[in-house]
Short mmCIF file of C-alpha atoms in Angstrom, two decimals:
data_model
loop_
_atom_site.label_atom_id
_atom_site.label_comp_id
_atom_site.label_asym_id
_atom_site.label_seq_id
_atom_site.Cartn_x
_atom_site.Cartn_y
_atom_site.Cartn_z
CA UNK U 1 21.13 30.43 22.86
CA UNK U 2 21.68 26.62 23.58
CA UNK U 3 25.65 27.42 23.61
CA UNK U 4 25.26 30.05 25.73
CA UNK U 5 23.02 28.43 28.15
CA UNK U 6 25.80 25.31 28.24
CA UNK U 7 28.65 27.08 28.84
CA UNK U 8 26.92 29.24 31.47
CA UNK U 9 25.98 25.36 33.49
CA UNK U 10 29.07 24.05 32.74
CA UNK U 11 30.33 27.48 34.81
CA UNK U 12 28.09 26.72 37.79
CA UNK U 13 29.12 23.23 37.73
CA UNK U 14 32.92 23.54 37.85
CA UNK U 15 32.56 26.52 40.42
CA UNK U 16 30.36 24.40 42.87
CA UNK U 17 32.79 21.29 42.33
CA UNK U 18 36.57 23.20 42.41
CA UNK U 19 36.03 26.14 44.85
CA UNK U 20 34.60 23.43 47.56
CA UNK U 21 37.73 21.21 46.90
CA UNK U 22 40.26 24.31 47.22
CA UNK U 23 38.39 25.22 50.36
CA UNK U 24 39.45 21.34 51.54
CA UNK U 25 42.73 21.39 50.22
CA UNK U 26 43.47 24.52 52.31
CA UNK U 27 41.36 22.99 55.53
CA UNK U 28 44.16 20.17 54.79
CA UNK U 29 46.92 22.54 55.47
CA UNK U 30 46.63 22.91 58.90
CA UNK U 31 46.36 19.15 59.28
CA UNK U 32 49.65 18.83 57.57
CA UNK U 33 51.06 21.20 60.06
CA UNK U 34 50.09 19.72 62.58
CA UNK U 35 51.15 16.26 61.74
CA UNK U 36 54.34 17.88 61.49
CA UNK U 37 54.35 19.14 65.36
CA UNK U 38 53.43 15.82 66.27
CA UNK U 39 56.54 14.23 64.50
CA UNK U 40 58.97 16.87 66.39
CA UNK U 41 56.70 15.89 69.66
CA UNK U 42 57.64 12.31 69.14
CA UNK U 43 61.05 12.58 68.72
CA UNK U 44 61.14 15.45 71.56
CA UNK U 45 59.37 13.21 74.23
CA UNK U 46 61.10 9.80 72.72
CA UNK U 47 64.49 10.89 75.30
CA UNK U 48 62.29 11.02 78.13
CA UNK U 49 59.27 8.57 77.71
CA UNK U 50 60.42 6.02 76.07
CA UNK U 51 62.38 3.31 77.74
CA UNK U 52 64.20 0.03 75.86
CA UNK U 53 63.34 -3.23 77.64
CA UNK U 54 66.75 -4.73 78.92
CA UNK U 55 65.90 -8.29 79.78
CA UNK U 56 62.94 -8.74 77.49
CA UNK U 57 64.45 -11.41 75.64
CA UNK U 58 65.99 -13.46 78.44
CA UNK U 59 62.38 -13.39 79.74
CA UNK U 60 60.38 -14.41 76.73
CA UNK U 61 62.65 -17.43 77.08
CA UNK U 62 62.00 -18.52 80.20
CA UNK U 63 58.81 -17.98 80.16
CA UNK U 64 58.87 -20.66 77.37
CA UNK U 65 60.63 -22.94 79.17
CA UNK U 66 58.03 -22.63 82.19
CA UNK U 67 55.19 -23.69 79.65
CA UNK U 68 56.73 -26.81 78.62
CA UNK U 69 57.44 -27.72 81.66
CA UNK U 70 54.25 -26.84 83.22
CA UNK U 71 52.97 -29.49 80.48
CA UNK U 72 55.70 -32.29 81.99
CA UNK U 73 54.63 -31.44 85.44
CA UNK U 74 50.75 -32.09 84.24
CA UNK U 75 50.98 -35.50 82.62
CA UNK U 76 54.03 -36.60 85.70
CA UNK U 77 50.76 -35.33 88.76
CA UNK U 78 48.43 -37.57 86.46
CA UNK U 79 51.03 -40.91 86.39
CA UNK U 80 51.71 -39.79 90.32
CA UNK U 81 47.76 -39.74 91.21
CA UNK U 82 47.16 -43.22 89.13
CA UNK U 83 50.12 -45.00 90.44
CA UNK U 84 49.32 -43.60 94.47
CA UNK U 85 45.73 -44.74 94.12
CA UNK U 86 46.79 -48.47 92.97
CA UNK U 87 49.54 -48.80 95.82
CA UNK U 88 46.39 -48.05 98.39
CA UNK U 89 44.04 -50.13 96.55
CA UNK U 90 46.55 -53.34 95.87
CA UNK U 91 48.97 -52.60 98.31
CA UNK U 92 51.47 -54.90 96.42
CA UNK U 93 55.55 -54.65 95.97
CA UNK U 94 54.91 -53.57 91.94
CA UNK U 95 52.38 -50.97 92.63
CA UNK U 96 54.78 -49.84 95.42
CA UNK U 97 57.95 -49.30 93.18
CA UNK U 98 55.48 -47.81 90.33
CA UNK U 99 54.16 -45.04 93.54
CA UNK U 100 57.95 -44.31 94.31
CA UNK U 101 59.01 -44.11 90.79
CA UNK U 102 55.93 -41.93 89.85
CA UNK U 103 56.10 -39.73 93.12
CA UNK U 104 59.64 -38.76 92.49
CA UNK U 105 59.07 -37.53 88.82
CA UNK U 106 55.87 -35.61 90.06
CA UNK U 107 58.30 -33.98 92.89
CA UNK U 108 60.90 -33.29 90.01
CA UNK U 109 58.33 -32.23 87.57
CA UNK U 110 57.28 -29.49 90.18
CA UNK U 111 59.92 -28.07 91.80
CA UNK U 112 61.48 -27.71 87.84
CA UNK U 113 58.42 -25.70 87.48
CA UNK U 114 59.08 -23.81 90.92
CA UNK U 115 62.75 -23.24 89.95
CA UNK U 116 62.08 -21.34 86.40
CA UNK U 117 58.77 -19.41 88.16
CA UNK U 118 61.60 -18.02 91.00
CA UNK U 119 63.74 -17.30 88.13
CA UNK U 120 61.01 -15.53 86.33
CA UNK U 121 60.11 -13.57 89.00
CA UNK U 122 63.78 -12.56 89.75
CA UNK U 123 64.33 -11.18 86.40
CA UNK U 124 61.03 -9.46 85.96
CA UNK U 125 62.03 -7.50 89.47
CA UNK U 126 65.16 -7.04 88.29
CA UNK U 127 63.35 -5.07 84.95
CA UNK U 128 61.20 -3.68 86.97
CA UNK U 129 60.94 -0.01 88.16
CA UNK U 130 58.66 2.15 90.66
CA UNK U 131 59.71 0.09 93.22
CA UNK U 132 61.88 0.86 96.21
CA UNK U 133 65.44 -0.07 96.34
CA UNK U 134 64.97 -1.00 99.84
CA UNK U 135 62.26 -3.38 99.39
CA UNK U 136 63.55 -4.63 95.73
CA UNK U 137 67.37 -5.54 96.45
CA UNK U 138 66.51 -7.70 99.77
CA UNK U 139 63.69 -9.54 97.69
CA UNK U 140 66.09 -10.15 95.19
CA UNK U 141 68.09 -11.58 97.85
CA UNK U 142 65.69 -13.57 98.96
CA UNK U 143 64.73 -14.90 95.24
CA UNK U 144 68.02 -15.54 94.64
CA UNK U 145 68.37 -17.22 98.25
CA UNK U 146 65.31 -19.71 97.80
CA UNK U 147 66.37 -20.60 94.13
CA UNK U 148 69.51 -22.00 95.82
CA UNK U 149 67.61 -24.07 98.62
CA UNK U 150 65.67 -25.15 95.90
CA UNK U 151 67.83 -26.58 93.96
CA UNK U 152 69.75 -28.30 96.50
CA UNK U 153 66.36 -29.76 97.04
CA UNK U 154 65.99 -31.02 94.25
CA UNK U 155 69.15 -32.57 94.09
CA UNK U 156 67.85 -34.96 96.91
CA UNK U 157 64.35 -35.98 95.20
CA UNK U 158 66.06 -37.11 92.04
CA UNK U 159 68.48 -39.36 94.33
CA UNK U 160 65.11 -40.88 96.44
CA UNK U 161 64.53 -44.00 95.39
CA UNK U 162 62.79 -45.53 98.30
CA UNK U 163 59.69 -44.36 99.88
CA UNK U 164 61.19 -43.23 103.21
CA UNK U 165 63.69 -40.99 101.16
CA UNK U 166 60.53 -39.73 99.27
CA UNK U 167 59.19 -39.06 102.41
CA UNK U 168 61.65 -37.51 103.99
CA UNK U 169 62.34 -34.98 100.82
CA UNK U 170 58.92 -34.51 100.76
CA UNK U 171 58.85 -33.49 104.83
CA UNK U 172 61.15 -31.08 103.68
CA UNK U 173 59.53 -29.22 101.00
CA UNK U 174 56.30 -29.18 103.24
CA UNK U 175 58.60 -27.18 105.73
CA UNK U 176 59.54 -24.61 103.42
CA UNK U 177 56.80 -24.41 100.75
CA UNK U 178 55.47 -21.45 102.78
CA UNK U 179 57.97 -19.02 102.87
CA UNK U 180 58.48 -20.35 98.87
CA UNK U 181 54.74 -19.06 98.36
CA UNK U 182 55.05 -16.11 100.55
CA UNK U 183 57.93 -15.02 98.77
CA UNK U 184 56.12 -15.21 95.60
CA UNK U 185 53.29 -13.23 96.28
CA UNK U 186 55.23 -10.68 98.11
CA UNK U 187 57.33 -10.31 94.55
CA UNK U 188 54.22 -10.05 92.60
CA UNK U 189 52.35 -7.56 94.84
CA UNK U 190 56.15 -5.92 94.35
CA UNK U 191 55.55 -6.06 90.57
CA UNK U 192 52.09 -5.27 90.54
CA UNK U 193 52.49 -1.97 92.51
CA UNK U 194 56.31 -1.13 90.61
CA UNK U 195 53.83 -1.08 87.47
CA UNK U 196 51.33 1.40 88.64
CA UNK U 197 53.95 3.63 90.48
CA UNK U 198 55.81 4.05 87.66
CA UNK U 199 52.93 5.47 85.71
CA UNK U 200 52.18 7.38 88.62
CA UNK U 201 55.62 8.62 88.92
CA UNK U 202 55.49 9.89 85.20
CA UNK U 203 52.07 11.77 85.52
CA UNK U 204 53.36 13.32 88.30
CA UNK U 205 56.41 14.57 86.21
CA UNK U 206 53.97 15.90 83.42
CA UNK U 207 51.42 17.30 85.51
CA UNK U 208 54.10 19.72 86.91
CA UNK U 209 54.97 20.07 83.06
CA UNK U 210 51.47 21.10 82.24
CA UNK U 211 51.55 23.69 85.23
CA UNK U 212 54.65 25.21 83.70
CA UNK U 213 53.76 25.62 80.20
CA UNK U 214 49.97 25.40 80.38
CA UNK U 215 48.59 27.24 83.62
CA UNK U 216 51.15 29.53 84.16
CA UNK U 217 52.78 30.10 80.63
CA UNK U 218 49.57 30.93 79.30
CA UNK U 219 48.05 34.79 80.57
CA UNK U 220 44.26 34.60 79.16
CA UNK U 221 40.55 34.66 80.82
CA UNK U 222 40.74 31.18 81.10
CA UNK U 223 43.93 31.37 83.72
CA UNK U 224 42.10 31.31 86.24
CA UNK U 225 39.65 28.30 85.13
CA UNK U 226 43.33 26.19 84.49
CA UNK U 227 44.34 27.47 88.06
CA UNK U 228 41.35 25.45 89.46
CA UNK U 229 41.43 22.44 87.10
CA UNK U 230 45.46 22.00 88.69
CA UNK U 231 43.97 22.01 91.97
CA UNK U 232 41.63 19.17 91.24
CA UNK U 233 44.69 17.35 89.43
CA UNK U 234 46.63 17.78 92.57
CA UNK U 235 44.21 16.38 95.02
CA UNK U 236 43.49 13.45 92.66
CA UNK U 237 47.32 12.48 92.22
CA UNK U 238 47.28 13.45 96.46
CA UNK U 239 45.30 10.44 96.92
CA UNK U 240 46.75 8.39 94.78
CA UNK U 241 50.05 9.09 96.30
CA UNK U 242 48.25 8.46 100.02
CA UNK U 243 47.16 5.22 98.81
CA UNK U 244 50.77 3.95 98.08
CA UNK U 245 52.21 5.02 101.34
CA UNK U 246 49.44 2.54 102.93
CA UNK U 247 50.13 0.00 100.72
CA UNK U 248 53.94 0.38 100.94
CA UNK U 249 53.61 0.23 104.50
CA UNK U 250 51.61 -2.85 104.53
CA UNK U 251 54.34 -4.98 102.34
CA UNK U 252 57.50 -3.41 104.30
CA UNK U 253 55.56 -4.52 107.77
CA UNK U 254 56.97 -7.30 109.24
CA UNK U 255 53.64 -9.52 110.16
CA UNK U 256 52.18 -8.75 106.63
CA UNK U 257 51.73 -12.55 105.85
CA UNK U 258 51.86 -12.75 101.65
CA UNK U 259 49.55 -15.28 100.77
CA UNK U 260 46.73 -15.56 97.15
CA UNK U 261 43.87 -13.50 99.77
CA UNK U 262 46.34 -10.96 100.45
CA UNK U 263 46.61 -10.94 96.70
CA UNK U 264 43.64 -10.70 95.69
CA UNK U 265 43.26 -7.57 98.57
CA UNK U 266 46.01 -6.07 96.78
CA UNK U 267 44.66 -5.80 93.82
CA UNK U 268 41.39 -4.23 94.48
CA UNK U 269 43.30 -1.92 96.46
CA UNK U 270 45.76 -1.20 92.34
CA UNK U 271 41.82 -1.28 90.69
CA UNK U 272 41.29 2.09 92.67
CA UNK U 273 44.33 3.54 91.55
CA UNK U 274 43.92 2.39 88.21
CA UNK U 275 40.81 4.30 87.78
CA UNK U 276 41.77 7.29 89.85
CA UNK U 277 44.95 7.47 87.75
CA UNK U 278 42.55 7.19 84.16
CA UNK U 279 40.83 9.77 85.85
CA UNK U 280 43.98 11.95 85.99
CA UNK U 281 45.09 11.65 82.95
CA UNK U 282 41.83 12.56 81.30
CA UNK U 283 41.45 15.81 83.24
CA UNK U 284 45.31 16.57 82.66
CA UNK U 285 44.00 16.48 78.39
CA UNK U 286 41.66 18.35 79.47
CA UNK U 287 43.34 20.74 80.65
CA UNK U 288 46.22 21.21 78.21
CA UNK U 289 43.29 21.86 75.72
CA UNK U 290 41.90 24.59 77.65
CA UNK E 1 -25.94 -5.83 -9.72
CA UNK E 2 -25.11 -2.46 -10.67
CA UNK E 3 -25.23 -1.49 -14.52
CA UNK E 4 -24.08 2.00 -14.26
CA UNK E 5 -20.33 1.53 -15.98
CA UNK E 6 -20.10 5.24 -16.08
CA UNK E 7 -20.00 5.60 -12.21
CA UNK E 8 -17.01 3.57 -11.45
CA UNK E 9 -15.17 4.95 -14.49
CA UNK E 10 -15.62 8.32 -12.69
CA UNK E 11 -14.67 7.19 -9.39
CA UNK E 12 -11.59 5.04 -10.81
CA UNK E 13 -8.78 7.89 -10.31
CA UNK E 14 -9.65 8.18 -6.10
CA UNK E 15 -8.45 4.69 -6.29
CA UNK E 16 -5.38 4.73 -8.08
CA UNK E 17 -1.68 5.13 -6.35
CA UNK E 18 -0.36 8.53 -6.46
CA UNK E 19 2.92 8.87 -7.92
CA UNK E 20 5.96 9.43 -5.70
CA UNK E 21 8.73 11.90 -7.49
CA UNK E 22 12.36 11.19 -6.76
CA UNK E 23 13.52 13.09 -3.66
CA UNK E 24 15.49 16.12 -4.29
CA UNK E 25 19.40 14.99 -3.48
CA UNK E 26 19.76 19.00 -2.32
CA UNK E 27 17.10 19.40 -0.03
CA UNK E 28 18.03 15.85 1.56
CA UNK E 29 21.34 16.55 2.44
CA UNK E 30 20.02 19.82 4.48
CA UNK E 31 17.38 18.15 6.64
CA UNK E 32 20.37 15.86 7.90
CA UNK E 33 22.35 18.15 8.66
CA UNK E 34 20.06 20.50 10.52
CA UNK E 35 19.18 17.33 12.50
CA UNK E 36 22.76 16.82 13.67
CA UNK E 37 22.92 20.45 14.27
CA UNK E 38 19.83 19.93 16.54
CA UNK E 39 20.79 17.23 18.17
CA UNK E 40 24.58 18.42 18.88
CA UNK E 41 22.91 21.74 20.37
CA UNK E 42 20.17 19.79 22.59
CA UNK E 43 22.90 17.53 24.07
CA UNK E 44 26.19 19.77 24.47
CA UNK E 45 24.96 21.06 27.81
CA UNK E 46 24.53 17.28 29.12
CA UNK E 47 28.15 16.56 26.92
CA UNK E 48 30.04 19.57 28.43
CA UNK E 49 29.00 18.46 31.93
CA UNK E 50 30.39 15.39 31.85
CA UNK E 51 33.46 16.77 30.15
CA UNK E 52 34.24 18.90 33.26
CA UNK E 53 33.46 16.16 35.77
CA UNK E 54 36.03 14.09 34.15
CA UNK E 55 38.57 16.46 34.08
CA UNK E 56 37.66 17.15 37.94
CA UNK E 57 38.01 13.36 38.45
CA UNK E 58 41.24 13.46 37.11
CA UNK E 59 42.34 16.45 39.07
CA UNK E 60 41.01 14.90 42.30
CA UNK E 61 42.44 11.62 41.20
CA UNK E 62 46.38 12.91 40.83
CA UNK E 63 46.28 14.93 43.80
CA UNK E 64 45.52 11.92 46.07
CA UNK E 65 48.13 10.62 44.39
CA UNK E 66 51.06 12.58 45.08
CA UNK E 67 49.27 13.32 48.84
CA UNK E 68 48.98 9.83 49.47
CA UNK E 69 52.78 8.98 49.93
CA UNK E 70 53.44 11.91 52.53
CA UNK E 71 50.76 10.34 54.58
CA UNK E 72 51.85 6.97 54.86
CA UNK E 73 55.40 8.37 55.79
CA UNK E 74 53.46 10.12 58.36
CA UNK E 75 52.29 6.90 59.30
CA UNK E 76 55.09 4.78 59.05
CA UNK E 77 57.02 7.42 61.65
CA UNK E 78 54.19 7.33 64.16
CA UNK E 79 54.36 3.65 64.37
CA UNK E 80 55.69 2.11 67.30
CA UNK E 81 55.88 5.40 69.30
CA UNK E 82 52.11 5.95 69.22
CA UNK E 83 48.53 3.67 68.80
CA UNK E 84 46.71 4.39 66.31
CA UNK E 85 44.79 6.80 68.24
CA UNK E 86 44.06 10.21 66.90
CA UNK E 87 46.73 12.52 66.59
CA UNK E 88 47.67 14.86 69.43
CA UNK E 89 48.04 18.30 68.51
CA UNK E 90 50.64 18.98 71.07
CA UNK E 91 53.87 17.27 72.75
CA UNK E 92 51.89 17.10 76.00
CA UNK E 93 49.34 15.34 74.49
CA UNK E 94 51.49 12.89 73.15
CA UNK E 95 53.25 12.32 76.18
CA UNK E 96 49.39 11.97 77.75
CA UNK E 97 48.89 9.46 75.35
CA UNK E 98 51.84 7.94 75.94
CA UNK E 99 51.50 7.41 79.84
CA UNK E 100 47.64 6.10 78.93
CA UNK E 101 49.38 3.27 76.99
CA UNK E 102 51.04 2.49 80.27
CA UNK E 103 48.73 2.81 82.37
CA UNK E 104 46.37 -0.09 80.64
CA UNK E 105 49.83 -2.28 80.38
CA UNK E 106 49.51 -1.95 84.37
CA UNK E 107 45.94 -3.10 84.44
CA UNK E 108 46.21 -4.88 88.05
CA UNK E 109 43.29 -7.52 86.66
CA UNK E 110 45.89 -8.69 84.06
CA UNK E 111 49.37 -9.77 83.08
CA UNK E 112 50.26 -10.36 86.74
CA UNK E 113 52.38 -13.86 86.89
CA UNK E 114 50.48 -16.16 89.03
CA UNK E 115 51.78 -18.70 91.45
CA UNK E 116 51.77 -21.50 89.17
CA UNK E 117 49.03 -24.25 89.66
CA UNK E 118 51.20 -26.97 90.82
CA UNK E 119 50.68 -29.07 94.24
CA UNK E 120 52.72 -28.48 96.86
CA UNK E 121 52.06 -31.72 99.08
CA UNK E 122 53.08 -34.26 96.69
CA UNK E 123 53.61 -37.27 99.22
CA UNK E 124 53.12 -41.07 98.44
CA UNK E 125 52.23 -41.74 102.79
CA UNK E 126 49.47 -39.80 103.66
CA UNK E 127 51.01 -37.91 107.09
CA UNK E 128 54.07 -36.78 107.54
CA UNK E 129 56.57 -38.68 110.25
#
């Protein structure tokens, strides 16, 4: 009776243990399927998504060099501050040649800083795409242009070694330190906007992709409930797009003046794009899961 | 003190020890066994549980085993194309993915090179000729 009872539990048992597992092992099927699709949908979208960084190594390097000598520049504007304070305060012939000595490593310091930061920028517009031709080449030009002034610049502050030559190389970085700054911020708004169009550029791309093969490749009752989820996309990526055309407008005017407040304008302006864009891309999931 | 003799010679035999005979060898041997019998018939329902648990461990245990490579090499080809997100289950989703990667690399609030923090007056006379 005992036997029979055991073998009867030890029946329940391994049914209520094995059938659940071959239930998940043939749940786990489908999984492995679709791991597969994703593995042809990598190497399907790797042709068109994926893009190799070109300069990414020439970059990393520079932007080594413009640490260390963002350090020199540091402790050189400490010795220049020290040495400028005790020519005012002692106003003797020692202090003086320390304040020349001193100013004209600061002056070095920086515009070796300056130099590799207009470098920088050059080849980081030079990777860069989503933005125009006709607003990139000229402010490559114009990189490339004020690299050159500065450096013939700074051929004349190592040779000052009085304090009327350091003033008169220092008159002449005060006339042009401007347009150096100006240019800068115009190629970073440049950069900062290149980034975002480019992603907008691509959504674009696939939301025309998803129309294809998703609202009108597909003949079911939801059609009609993709139909109007496109429509929304549309008007979202619409605004997006409107927002750019100000913006390009803005940099490609003529009296824009490029400064840190335009800046900082700027990039409240790429926060609203940023989301509207998340925004986007969300609703196009959405509605390739429809 | 008592001077009836008789009495206790009477009661004498309640006292005594009774004899133990020698146990029968036979009938021994067939109490044990009927007590492993007993036992082996009030445990084998616990015993044959456990037997078929372990064999399910073991059958549980080799097929994560021979699964467990095909995922990593899943893994190991999803690197550097993908986060580890979860897995899209189409190629527009991947490419959706994809662009979302891109978009957070163009987070305006970050990875923008700043104008370095360097001053641009540096001038040992205080105003310029």
């Amino acid at each position: 009776m005992n036997l029979k009872l055991s073998f009867l539990a030890s029946g329940i048992v391994f049914t209520s243990l094995v059938v659940p597992s071959l239930v998940w092992a043939q749940t786990e099927s489908p999984a492995a399927a679709k791991e597969v699709v994703t593995e042809e949908s990598v190497n399907e979208t790797e042709g068109t998504v994926i893009s190799k960084p070109l300069l990414e190594d020439e970059i990393k390097n520079v932007e080594q060099t413009y640490k260390g000598q963002l350090q020199v520049y540091r402790t050189a504007q400490n010795r220049y501050q020290i040495a400028k304070q005790q020519y005012t305060q002692l106003q003797t012939l020692t202090s003086l040649e320390e304040a020349v000595k001193t100013t004209r490593e600061a002056m070095v310091a920086r515009n070796d800083v300056l130099l590799t930061y207009l470098t920088l920028l050059r080849l980081n517009l030079i990777q860069a795409t989503g933005i125009n031709l006709t607003q990139k080449e000229p402010t490559i030009t114009a990189l490339e242009g004020a690299h050159k002034w500065l450096e013939q610049h700074q051929d004349k502050a190592k040779s000052a070694n009085d304090r009327y030559q350091i003033l008169e190389v220092a008159d002449e970085f005060s006339q042009y330190q401007t347009s150096i700054a100006a240019l800068s911020y115009k190629t970073t708004s440049l950069l900062a906007i290149g980034k975002l169009q480019s992603v907008y550029d691509k959504t674009l791309l696939l939301s025309e992709q998803v129309e294809t093969e998703v609202v009108m490749g597909k003949e079911d009752v939801k059609q009609e409930e993709r139909k109007r989820a496109k429509v929304e996309i549309e008007r979202e990526l619409s605004d997006v797009q409107r927002i750019f055309s100000e913006l390009n407008n803005d940099i490609e005017d003529e009296d824009t003046s490029f400064s840190r407040s335009y800046f900082n304008t700027l990039q409240r302006e790429l926060g609203s794009i940023y989301s509207r864009l998340a925004q986007t891309l969300s609703h196009l999931s959405e509605l390739v899961r429809l | 003190m008592e001077s009836n003799q008789t009495e206790f010679s009477y009661e004498k035999p309640f006292f005594e020890e009774v004899a133990q005979l020698p146990p029968d060898p036979d009938e021994a041997q067939s109490k044990t066994s009927s007590g492993i019998k007993a036992w082996i018939q009030s445990h084998l329902l616990i015993t044959t549980i456990m037997i078929t648990l372990l064999i399910l461990l073991l059958i549980v245990g080799i097929a994560a085993l021979i699964l467990q490579p095909k995922v990593k090499e899943l893994e190991l080809m999803n690197i550097g194309t993908t986060e580890s997100s979860p897995i899209p289950v189409s190629p527009l989703e991947q490419k959706i993915t994809y662009i979302k990667t891109e978009l957070n690399a163009a987070d305006p609030t970050r990875g923008q090179e700043p104008f370095p923090p360097i001053d641009m007056d540096i001038r040992l006379d205080s105003t310029q000729r």
